[in-house]
Each structure stands twice: as structure tokens, then as C-alpha cells.
PDB file of C-alpha atoms in Angstrom:
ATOM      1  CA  UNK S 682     -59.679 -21.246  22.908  1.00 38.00           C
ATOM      2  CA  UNK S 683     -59.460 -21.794  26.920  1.00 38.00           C
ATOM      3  CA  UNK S 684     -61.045 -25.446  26.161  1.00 41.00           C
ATOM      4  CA  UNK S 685     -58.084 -26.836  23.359  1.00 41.00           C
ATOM      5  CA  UNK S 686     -55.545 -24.933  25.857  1.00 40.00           C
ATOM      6  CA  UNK S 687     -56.397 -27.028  28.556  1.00 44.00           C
ATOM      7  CA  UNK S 688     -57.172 -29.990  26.252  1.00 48.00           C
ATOM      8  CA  UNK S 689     -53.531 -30.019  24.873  1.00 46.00           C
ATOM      9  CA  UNK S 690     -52.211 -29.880  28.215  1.00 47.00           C
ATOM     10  CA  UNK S 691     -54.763 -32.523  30.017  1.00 53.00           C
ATOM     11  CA  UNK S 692     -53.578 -34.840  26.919  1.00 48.00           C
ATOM     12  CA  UNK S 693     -49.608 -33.768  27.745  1.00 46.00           C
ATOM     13  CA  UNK S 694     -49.573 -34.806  31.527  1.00 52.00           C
ATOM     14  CA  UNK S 695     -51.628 -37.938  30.343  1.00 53.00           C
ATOM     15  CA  UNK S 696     -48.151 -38.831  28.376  1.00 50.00           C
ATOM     16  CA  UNK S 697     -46.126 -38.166  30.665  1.00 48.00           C
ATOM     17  CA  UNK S 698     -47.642 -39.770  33.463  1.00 54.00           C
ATOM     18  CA  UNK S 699     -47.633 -42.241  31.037  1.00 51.00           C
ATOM     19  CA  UNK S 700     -44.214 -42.518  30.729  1.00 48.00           C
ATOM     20  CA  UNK S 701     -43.201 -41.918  34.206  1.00 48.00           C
ATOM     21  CA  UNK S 702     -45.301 -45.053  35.301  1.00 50.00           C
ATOM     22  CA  UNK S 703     -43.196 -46.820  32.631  1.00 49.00           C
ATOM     23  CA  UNK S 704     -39.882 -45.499  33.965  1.00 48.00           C
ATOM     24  CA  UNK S 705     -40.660 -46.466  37.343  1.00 47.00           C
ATOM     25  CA  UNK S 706     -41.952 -50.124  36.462  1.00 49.00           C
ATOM     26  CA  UNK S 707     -38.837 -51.369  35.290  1.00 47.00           C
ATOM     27  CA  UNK S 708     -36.634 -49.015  37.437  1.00 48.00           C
ATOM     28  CA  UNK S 709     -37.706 -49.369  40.862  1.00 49.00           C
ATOM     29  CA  UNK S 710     -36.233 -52.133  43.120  1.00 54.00           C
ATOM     30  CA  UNK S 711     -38.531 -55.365  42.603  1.00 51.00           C
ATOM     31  CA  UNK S 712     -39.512 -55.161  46.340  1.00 52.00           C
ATOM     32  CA  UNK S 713     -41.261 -51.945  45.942  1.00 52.00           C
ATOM     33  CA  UNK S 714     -43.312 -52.905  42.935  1.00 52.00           C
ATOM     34  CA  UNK S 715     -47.044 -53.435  42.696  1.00 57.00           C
ATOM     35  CA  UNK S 716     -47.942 -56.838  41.496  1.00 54.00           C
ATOM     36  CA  UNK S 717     -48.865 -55.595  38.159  1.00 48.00           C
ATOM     37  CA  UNK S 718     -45.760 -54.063  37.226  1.00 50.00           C
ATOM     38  CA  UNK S 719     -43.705 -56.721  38.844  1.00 53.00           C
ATOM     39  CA  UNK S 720     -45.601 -58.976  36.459  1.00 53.00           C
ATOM     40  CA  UNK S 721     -44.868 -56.841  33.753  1.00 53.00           C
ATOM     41  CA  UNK S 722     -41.246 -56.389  34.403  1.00 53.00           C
ATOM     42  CA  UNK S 723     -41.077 -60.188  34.927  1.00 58.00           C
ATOM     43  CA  UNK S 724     -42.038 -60.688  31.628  1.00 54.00           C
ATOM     44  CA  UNK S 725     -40.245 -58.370  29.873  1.00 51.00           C
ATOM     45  CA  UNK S 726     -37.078 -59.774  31.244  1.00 53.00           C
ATOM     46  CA  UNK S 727     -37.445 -63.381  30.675  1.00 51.00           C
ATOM     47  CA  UNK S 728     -35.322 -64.173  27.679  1.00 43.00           C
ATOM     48  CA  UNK S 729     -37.344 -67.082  25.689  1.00 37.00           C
ATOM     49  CA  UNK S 730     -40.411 -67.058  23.961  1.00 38.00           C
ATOM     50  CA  UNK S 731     -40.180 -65.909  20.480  1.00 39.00           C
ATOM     51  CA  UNK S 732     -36.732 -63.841  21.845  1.00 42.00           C
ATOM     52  CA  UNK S 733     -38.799 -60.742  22.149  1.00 42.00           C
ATOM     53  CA  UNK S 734     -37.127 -60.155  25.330  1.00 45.00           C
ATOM     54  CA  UNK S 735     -34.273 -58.493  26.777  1.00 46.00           C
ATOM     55  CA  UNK S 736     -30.813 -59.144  24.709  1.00 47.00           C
ATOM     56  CA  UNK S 737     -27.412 -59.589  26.692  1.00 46.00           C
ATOM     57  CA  UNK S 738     -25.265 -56.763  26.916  1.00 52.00           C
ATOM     58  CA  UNK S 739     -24.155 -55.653  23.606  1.00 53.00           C
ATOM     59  CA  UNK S 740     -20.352 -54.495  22.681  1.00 58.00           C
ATOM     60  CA  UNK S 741     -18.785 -51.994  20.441  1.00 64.00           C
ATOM     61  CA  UNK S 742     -20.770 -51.496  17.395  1.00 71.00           C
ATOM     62  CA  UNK S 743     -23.921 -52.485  19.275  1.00 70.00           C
ATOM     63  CA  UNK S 744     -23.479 -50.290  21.874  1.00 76.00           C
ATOM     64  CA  UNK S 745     -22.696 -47.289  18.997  1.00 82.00           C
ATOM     65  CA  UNK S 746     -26.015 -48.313  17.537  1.00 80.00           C
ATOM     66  CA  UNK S 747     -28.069 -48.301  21.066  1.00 79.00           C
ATOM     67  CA  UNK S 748     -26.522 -44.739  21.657  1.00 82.00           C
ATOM     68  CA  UNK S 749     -27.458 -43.193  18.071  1.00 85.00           C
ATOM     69  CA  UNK S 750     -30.928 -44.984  18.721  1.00 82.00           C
ATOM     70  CA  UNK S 751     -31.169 -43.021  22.291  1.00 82.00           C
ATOM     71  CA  UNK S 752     -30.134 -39.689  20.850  1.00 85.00           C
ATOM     72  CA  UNK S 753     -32.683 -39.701  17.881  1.00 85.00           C
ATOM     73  CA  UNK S 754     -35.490 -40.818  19.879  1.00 83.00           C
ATOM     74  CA  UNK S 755     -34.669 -37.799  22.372  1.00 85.00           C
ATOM     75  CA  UNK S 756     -34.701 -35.666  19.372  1.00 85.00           C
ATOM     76  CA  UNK S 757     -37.563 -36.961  18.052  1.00 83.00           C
ATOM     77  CA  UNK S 758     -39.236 -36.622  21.706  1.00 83.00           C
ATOM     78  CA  UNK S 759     -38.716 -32.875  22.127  1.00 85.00           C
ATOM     79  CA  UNK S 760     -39.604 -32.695  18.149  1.00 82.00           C
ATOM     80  CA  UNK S 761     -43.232 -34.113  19.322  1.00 83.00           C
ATOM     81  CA  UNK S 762     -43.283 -31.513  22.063  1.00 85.00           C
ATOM     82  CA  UNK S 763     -42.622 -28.869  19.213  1.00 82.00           C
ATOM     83  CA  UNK S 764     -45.278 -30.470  17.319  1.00 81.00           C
ATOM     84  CA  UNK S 765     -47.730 -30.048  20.253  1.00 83.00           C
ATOM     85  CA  UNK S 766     -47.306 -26.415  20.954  1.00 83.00           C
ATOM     86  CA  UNK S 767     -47.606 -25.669  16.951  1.00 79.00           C
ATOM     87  CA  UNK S 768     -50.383 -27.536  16.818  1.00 79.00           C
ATOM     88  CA  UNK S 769     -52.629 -25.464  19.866  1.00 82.00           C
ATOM     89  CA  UNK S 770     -50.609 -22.152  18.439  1.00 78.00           C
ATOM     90  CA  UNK S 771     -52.442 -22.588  14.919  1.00 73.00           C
ATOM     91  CA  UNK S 772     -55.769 -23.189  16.968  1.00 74.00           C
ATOM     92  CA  UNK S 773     -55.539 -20.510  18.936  1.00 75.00           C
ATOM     93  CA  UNK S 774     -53.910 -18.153  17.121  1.00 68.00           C
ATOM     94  CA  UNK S 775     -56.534 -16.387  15.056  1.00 60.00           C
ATOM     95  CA  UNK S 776     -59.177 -18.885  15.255  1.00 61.00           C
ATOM     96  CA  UNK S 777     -61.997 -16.491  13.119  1.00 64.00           C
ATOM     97  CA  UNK S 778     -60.294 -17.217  10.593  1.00 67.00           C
ATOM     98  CA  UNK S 779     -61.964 -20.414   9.703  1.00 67.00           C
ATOM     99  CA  UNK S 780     -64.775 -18.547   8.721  1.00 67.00           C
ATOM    100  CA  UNK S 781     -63.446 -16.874   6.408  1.00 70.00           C
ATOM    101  CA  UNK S 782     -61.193 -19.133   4.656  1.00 67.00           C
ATOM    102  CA  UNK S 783     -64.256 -21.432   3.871  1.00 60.00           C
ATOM    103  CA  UNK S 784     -62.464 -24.932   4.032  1.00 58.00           C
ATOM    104  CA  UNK S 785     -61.847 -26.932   7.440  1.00 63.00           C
ATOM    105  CA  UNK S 786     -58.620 -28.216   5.940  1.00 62.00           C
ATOM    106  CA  UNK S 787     -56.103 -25.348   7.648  1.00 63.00           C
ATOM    107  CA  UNK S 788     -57.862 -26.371  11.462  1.00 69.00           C
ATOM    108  CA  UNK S 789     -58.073 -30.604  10.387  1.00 72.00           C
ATOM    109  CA  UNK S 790     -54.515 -29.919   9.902  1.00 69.00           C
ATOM    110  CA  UNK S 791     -53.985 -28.201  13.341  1.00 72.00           C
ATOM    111  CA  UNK S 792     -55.855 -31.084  15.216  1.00 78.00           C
ATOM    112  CA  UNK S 793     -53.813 -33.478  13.471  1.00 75.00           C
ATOM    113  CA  UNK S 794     -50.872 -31.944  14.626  1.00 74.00           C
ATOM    114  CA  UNK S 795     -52.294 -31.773  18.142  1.00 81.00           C
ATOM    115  CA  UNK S 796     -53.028 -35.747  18.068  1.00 82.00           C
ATOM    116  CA  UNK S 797     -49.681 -36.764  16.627  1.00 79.00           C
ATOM    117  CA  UNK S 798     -47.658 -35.005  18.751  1.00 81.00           C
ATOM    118  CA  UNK S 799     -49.257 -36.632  21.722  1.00 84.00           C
ATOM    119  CA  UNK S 800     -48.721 -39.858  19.752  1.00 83.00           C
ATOM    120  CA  UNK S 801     -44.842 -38.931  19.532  1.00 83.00           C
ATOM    121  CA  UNK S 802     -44.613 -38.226  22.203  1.00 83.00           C
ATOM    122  CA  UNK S 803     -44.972 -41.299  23.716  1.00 82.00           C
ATOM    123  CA  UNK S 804     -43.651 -43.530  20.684  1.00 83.00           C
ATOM    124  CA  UNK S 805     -40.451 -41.523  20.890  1.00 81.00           C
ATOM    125  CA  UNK S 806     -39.773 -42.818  24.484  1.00 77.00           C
ATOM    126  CA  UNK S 807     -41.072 -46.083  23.927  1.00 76.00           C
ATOM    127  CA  UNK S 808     -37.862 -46.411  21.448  1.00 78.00           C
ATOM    128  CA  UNK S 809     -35.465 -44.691  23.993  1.00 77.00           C
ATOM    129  CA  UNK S 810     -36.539 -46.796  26.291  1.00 75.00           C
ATOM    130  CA  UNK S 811     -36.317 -49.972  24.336  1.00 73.00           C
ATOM    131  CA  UNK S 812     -32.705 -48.809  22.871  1.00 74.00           C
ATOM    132  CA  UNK S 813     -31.459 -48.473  26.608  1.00 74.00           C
ATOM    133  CA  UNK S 814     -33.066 -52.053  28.133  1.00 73.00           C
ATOM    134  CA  UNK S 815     -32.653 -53.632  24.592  1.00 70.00           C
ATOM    135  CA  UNK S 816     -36.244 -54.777  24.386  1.00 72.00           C
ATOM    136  CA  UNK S 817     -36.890 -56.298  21.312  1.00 75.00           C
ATOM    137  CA  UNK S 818     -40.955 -56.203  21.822  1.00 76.00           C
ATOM    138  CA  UNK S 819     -40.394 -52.465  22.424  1.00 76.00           C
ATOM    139  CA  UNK S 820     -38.484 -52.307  19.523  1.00 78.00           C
ATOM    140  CA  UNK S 821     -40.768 -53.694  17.232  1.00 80.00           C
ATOM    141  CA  UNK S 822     -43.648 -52.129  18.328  1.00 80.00           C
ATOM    142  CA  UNK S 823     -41.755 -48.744  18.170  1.00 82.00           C
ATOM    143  CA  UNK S 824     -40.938 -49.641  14.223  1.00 84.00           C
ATOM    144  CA  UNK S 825     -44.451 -50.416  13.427  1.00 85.00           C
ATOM    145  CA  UNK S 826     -45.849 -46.758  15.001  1.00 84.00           C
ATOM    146  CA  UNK S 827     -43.136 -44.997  13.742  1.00 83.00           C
ATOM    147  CA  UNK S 828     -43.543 -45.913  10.177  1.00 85.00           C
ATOM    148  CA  UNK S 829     -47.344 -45.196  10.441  1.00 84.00           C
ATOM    149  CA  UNK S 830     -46.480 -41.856  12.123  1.00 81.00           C
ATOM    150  CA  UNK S 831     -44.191 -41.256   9.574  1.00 79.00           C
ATOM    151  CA  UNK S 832     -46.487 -41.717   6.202  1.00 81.00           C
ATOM    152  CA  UNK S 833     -48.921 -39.496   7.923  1.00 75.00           C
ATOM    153  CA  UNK S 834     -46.229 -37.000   8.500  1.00 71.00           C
ATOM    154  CA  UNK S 835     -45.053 -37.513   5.146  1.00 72.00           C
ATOM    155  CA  UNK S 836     -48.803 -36.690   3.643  1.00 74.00           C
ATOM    156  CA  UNK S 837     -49.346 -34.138   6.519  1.00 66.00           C
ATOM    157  CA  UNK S 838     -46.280 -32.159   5.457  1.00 65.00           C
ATOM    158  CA  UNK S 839     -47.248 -32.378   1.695  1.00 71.00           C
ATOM    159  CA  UNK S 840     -51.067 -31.535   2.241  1.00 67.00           C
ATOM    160  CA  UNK S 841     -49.596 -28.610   4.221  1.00 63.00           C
ATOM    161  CA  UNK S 842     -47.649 -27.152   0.920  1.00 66.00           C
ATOM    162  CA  UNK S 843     -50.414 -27.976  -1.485  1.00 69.00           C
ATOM    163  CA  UNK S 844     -52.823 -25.696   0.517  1.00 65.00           C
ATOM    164  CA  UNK S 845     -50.054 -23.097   0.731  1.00 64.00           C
ATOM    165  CA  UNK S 846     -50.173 -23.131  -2.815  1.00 64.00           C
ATOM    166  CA  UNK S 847     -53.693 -22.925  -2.986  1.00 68.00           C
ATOM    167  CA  UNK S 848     -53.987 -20.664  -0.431  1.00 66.00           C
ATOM    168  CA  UNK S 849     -54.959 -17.270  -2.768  1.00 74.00           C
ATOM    169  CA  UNK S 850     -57.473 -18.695  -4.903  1.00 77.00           C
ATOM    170  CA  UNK S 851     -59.628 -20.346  -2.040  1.00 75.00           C
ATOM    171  CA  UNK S 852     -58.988 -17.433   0.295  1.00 77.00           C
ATOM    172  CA  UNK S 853     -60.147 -14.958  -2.223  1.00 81.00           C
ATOM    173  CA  UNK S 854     -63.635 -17.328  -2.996  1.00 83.00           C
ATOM    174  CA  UNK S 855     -64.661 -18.088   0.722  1.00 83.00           C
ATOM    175  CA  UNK S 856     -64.277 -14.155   1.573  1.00 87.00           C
ATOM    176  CA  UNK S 857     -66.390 -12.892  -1.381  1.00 88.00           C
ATOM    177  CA  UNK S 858     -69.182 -15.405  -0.166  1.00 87.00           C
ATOM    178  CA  UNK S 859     -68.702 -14.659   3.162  1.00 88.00           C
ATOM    179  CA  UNK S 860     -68.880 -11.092   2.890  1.00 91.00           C
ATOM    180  CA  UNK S 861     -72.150 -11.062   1.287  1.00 90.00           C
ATOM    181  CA  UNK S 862     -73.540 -12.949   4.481  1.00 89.00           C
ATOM    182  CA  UNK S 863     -72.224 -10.503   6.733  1.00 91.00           C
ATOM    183  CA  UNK S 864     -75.284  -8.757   8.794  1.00 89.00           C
ATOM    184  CA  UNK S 865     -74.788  -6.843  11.816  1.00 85.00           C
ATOM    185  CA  UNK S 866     -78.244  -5.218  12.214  1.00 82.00           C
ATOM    186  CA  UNK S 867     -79.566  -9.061  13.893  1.00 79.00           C
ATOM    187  CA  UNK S 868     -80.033  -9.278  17.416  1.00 76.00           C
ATOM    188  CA  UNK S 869     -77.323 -12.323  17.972  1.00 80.00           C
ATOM    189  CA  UNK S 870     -74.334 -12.003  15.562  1.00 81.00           C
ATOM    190  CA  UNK S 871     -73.762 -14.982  13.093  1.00 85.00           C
ATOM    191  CA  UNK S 872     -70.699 -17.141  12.822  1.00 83.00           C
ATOM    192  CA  UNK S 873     -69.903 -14.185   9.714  1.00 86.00           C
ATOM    193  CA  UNK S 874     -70.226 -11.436  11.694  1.00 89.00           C
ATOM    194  CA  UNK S 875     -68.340 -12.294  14.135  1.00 88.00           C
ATOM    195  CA  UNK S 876     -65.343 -13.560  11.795  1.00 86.00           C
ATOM    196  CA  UNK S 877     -65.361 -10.473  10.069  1.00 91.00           C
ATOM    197  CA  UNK S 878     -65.587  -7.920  12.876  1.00 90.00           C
ATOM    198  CA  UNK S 879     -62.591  -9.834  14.491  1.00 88.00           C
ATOM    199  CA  UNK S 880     -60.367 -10.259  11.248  1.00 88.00           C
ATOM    200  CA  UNK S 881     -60.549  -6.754  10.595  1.00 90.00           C
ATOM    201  CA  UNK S 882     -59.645  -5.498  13.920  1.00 90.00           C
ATOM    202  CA  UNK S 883     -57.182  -7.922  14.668  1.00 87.00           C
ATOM    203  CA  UNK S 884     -55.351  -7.724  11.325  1.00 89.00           C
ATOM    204  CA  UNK S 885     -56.219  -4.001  11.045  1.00 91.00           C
ATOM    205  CA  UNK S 886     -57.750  -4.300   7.751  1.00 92.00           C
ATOM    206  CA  UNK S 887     -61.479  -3.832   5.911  1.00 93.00           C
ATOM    207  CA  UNK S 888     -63.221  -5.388   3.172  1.00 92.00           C
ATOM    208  CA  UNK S 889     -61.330  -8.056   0.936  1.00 91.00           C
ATOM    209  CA  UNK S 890     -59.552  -5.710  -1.246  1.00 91.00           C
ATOM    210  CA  UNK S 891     -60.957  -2.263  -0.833  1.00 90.00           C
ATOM    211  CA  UNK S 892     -63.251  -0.464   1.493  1.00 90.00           C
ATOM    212  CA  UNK S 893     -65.645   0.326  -0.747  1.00 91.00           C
ATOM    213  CA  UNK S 894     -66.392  -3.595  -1.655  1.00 92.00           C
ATOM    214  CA  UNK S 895     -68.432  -3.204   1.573  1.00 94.00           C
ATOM    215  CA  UNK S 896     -71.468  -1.112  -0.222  1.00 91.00           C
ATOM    216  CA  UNK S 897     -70.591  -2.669  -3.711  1.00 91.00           C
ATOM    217  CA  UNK S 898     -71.245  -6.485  -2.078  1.00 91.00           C
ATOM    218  CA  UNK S 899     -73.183  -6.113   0.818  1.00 90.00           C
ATOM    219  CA  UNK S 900     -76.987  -4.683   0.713  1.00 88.00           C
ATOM    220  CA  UNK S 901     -76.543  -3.294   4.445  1.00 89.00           C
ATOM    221  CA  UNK S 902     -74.345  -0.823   3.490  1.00 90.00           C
ATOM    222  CA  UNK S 903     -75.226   2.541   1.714  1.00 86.00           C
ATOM    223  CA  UNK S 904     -73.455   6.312   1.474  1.00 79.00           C
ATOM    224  CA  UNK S 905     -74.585   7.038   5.271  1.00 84.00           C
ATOM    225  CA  UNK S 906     -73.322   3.591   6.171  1.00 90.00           C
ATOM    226  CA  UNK S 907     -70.022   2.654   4.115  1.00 91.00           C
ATOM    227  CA  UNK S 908     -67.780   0.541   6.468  1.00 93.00           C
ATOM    228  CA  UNK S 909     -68.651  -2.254   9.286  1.00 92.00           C
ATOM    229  CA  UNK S 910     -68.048  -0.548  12.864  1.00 92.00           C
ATOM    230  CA  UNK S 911     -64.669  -3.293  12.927  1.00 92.00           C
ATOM    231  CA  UNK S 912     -62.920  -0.812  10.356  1.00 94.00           C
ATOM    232  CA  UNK S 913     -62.708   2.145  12.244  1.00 94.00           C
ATOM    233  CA  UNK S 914     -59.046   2.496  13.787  1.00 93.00           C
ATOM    234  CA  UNK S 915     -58.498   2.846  17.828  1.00 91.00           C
ATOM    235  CA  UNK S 916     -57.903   6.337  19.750  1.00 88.00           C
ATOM    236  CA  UNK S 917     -55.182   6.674  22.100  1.00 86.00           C
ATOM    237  CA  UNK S 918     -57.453   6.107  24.715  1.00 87.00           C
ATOM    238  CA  UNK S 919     -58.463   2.646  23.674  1.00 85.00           C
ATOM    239  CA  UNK S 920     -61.844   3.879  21.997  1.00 89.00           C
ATOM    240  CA  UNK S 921     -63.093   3.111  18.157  1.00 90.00           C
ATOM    241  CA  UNK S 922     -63.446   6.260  16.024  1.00 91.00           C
ATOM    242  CA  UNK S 923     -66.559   6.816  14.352  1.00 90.00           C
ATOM    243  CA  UNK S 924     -65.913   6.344  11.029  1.00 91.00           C
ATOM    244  CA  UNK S 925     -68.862   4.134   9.179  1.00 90.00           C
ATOM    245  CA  UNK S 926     -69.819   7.606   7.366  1.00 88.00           C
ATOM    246  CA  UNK S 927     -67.160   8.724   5.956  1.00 90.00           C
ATOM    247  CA  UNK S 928     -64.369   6.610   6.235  1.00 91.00           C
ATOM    248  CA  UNK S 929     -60.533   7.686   5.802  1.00 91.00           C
ATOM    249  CA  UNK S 930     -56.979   6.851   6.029  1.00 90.00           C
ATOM    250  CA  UNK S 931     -56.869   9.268   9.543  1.00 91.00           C
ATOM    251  CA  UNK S 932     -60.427   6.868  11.674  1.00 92.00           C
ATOM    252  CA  UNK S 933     -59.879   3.823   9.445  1.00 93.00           C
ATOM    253  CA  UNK S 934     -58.493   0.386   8.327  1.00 93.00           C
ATOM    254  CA  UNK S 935     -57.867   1.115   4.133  1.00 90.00           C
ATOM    255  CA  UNK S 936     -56.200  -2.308   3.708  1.00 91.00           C
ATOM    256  CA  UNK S 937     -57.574  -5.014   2.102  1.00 91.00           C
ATOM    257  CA  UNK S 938     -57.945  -8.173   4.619  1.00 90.00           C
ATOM    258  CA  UNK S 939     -57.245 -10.448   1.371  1.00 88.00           C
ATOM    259  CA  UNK S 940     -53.767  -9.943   1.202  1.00 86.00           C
ATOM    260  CA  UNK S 941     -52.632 -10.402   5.208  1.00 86.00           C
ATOM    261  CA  UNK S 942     -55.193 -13.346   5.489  1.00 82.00           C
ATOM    262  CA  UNK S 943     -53.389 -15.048   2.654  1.00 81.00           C
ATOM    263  CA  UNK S 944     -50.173 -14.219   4.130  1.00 83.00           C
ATOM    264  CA  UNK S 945     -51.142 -15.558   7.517  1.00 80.00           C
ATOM    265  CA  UNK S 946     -52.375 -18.793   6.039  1.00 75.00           C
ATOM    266  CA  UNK S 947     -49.348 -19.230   3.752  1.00 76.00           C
ATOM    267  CA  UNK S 948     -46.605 -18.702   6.599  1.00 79.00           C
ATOM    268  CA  UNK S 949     -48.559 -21.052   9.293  1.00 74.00           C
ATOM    269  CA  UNK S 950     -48.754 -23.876   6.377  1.00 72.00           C
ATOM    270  CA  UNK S 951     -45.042 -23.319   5.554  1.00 75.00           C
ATOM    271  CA  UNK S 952     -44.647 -24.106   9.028  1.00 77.00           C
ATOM    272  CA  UNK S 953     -46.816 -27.060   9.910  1.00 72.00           C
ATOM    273  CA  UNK S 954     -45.199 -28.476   6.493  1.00 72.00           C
ATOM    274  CA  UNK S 955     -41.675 -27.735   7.247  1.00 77.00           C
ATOM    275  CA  UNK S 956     -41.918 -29.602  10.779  1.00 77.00           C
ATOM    276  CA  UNK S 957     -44.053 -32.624   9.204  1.00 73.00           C
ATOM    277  CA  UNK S 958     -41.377 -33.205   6.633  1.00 76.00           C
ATOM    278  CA  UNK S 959     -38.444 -32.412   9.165  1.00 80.00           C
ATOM    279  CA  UNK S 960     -40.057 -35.066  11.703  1.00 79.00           C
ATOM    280  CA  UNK S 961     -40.591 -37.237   9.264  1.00 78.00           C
ATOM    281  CA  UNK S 962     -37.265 -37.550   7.936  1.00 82.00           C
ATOM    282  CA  UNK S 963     -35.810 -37.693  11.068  1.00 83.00           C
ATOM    283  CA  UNK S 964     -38.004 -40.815  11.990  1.00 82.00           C
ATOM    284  CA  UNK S 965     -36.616 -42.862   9.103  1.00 85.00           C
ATOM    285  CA  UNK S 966     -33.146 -42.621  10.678  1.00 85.00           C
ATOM    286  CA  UNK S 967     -35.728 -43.692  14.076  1.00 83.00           C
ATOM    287  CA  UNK S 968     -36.785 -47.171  11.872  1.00 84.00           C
ATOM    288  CA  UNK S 969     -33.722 -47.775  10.639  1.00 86.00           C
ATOM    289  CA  UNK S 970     -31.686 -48.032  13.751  1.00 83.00           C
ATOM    290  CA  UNK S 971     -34.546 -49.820  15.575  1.00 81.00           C
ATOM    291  CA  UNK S 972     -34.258 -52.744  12.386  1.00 83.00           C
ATOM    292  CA  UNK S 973     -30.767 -52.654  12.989  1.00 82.00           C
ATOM    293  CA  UNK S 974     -30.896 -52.493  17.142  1.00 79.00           C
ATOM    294  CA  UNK S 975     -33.518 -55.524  16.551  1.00 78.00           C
ATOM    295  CA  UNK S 976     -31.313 -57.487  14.399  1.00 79.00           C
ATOM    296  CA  UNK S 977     -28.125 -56.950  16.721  1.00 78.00           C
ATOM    297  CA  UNK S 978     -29.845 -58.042  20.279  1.00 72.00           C
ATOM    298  CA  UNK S 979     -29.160 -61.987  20.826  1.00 58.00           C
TER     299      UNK S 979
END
């Protein structure tokens, strides 16, 4: 959890330094320059070769166009920061429950999220950038990304509803498997365990459906040993109750975990699919105004 938390933000200062370092080479005064980016710069502003360079200044509808492009690429810039943070939220919020939901797909997602958003980040200003100093290399590049960004989005956003849809039937399969492998009498909890004993404290909950599924599907538990320790409720003073005997609604979790797992899946792949698809359509406006930036520098 620690380890994608400072991942996400290691990757984060890489853009920005990133971008700052591109900010500053064609900002600063020429006489304060390293040779690199005064190369760079150089380059950029010749107007020749293939007229990938900087256009002259650009009137009325031009300038319109170069604004709109500015705007959407900011939006689409603090959109990739939004993109980021959902991304490490669905890692890190809840991460057991990979175990339980038996398919990868939910956390690929999350990752993908994570990587994009990084990408996005930096595309974004690459095509505010490029609007402002009318590069038309920037430009181009920007349009090429963007529309690969934007199919993955696109399939992201979709894939992100299908499993929503999906969610019940593959929920419900992965926990009656995995609650036959659950075995807390080893010396070193499994991967199970562990996913099972956190699930049902953290979502206050026991079994998949009903406590007694526990001694009905698992051979380590009998009538002097009904419940995992993880369904007993909390005292007031921040102790478990005893309850693996004789379990009831007063020392334990009576919910089914089924239900609130599904629910938890469902709402975080509404979400990852509602900002995939929002992002995405934004972009298009993105490619379009960069084609028609492109087509209006001389």
C-alpha cells in the first residue's frame, strides 16, 4: 500500500519536473540556457523544414481556436490528475479484496489508470504548450498520443461497465472457492486467510451470505467452532468479543460479505468507467482543435 503510494507520487514529480524543464527551455532568456536546451529551442523556432515549426502570430479566429485549445488541454490536465488519485484510491482502498473477487481485471484496471494518468498528464501540457507557442511538431505529436490515449480510454471505460455488470456472478464464484481454502489453524496465514479475516472486519460482515455457510463449506469449522475469529464485532474498548461459539446479532457480524463486496466493486467500476468515458470524450474536442490549430499555423 505504502509502496504504490509513493510509486504514484515518485511517477507525479517525474511529470512535472518534466514539464517544468520544458517550461523553462523555451521561457528563459537565451543567455541563461544550457547548450542543450538552447539547441532545442533553436530548433523549434526555426521556421523551414517540413514547416513543423513555429507559425506567425495568428488573428481572430486563430487566436479563438489557440484559446479553446489552451482551456481543454488545462481541463484535460487536471482531468489526468483526477485520473491519478482514482487510480492509487482503487489500489489502496481495500486491496484484500483481490482475493476474493478471483479475477485480476478490477486491479489491471486500477494500474491502468495509474499509468495513463501519468501519460496525461504530460500529453495534456504538451498540447497547451504547443497551442500557446503554435508548434506544429508539438501539435502533431500531441494528436497522435491523444488519439491512442483516447481508444484506450474509450475500451478502459467500457471494460469498466462490462465488469460492473458482471460483477455478481463472478463475485459470488471466486468467494465460494475461496472460502473453502480458508485455514486459520497454519502457522503463516495464506493469501485466503488473510483476505477473509480483513473483508469481514473491514466491511463488518461474515461468510458470503450467511454465517452458518462457514461450518456448511469449510471442514475447520464445527458446533464448538462456528465463525472465523474476523466475525466477532468490537467492544467499546477496542477489543474483539468472543464469539466463534455461539455467535449472535449482540458479539457478531450476521451480514453476508456477498452483497457489500458486490456493491463495493460495482460503485468503484461505475467510477473508473464514468471518468474513462468523460476523459475520453473530452479528448476528441483535444484532436479536433489540434487538426484545426495545425491546419491554421502558416
Amino acid at each position: 500500500m505504502v509502496v504504490v503510494w509513493k510509486g504514484g507520487c515518485c511517477v507525479l514529480c517525474v511529470c512535472v519536473c518534466v514539464c517544468v524543464v520544458v517550461v523553462v527551455a523555451f521561457t528563459a532568456p537565451r543567455s541563461r540556457l544550457p547548450l542543450v536546451f538552447l539547441f532545442i529551442r533553436n530548433k523549434v523556432d526555426q521556421k523551414g523544414a517540413v514547416n513543423m515549426g513555429r507559425g506567425v502570430e495568428m488573428t481572430g479566429c486563430g487566436k479563438c481556436v489557440r484559446f479553446l485549445m489552451f482551456v481543454v488541454n488545462f481541463v484535460i490536465w487536471v482531468a489526468s490528475i483526477a485520473i491519478l488519485v482514482l487510480g492509487i484510491w482503487t489500489v489502496v482502498d481495500r486491496p484484500y479484496l483481490e482475493q476474493l473477487l478471483g479475477s485480476e481485471m478490477y486491479m489491471t484496471a486500477a494500474y491502468i489508470l495509474i499509468a495513463t494518468g501519468c501519460v496525461i498528464f504530460f500529453v495534456s501540457f504538451l498540447g497547451c504548450f504547443g497551442a500557446l507557442r503554435e508548434v506544429k511538431c508539438m501539435l502533431l505529436t500531441y494528436f497522435i498520443i491523444v488519439l491512442l490515449l483516447f481508444i484506450i480510454l474509450l475500451i478502459g471505460g467500457i471494460l469498466g461497465y462490462v465488469f460492473k455488470d458482471k460483477a455478481k456472478i463472478t463475485v459470488n464464484h471466486a468467494m465460494m472457492v475461496a472460502i473453502k481454502e480458508y485455514d486459520s489453524t497454519s502457522e503463516k496465514k495464506t493469501a485466503v486467510t488473510k483476505a477473509w479475516d480483513e473483508t469481514q472486519q473491514a466491511m463488518k460482515c461474515c461468510a458470503i451470505q450467511e454465517q452458518e455457510e462457514w461450518v456448511k463449506l469449510n471442514s475447520e469449522f464445527n458446533v464448538n467452532k462456528r465463525v472465523p475469529k474476523s466475525c466477532c464485532k468490537i467492544d467499546t474498548s477496542g477489543l474483539m468479543m468472543e464469539c466463534q461459539r455461539n455467535p449472535t446479532d449482540a458479539n457478531s457480524y450476521t451480514e453476508g460479505c456477498f452483497e457489500k463486496a458486490v456493491e463495493f466493486v460495482e460503485e468503484h467500476a461505475l467510477i473508473i468507467g464514468g471518468v474513462g468515458i468523460a476523459v475520453a470524450l473530452i479528448m476528441v474536442l483535444g484532436l479536433i482543435l489540434s487538426i484545426v490549430l495545425f491546419k491554421l499555423i502558416n
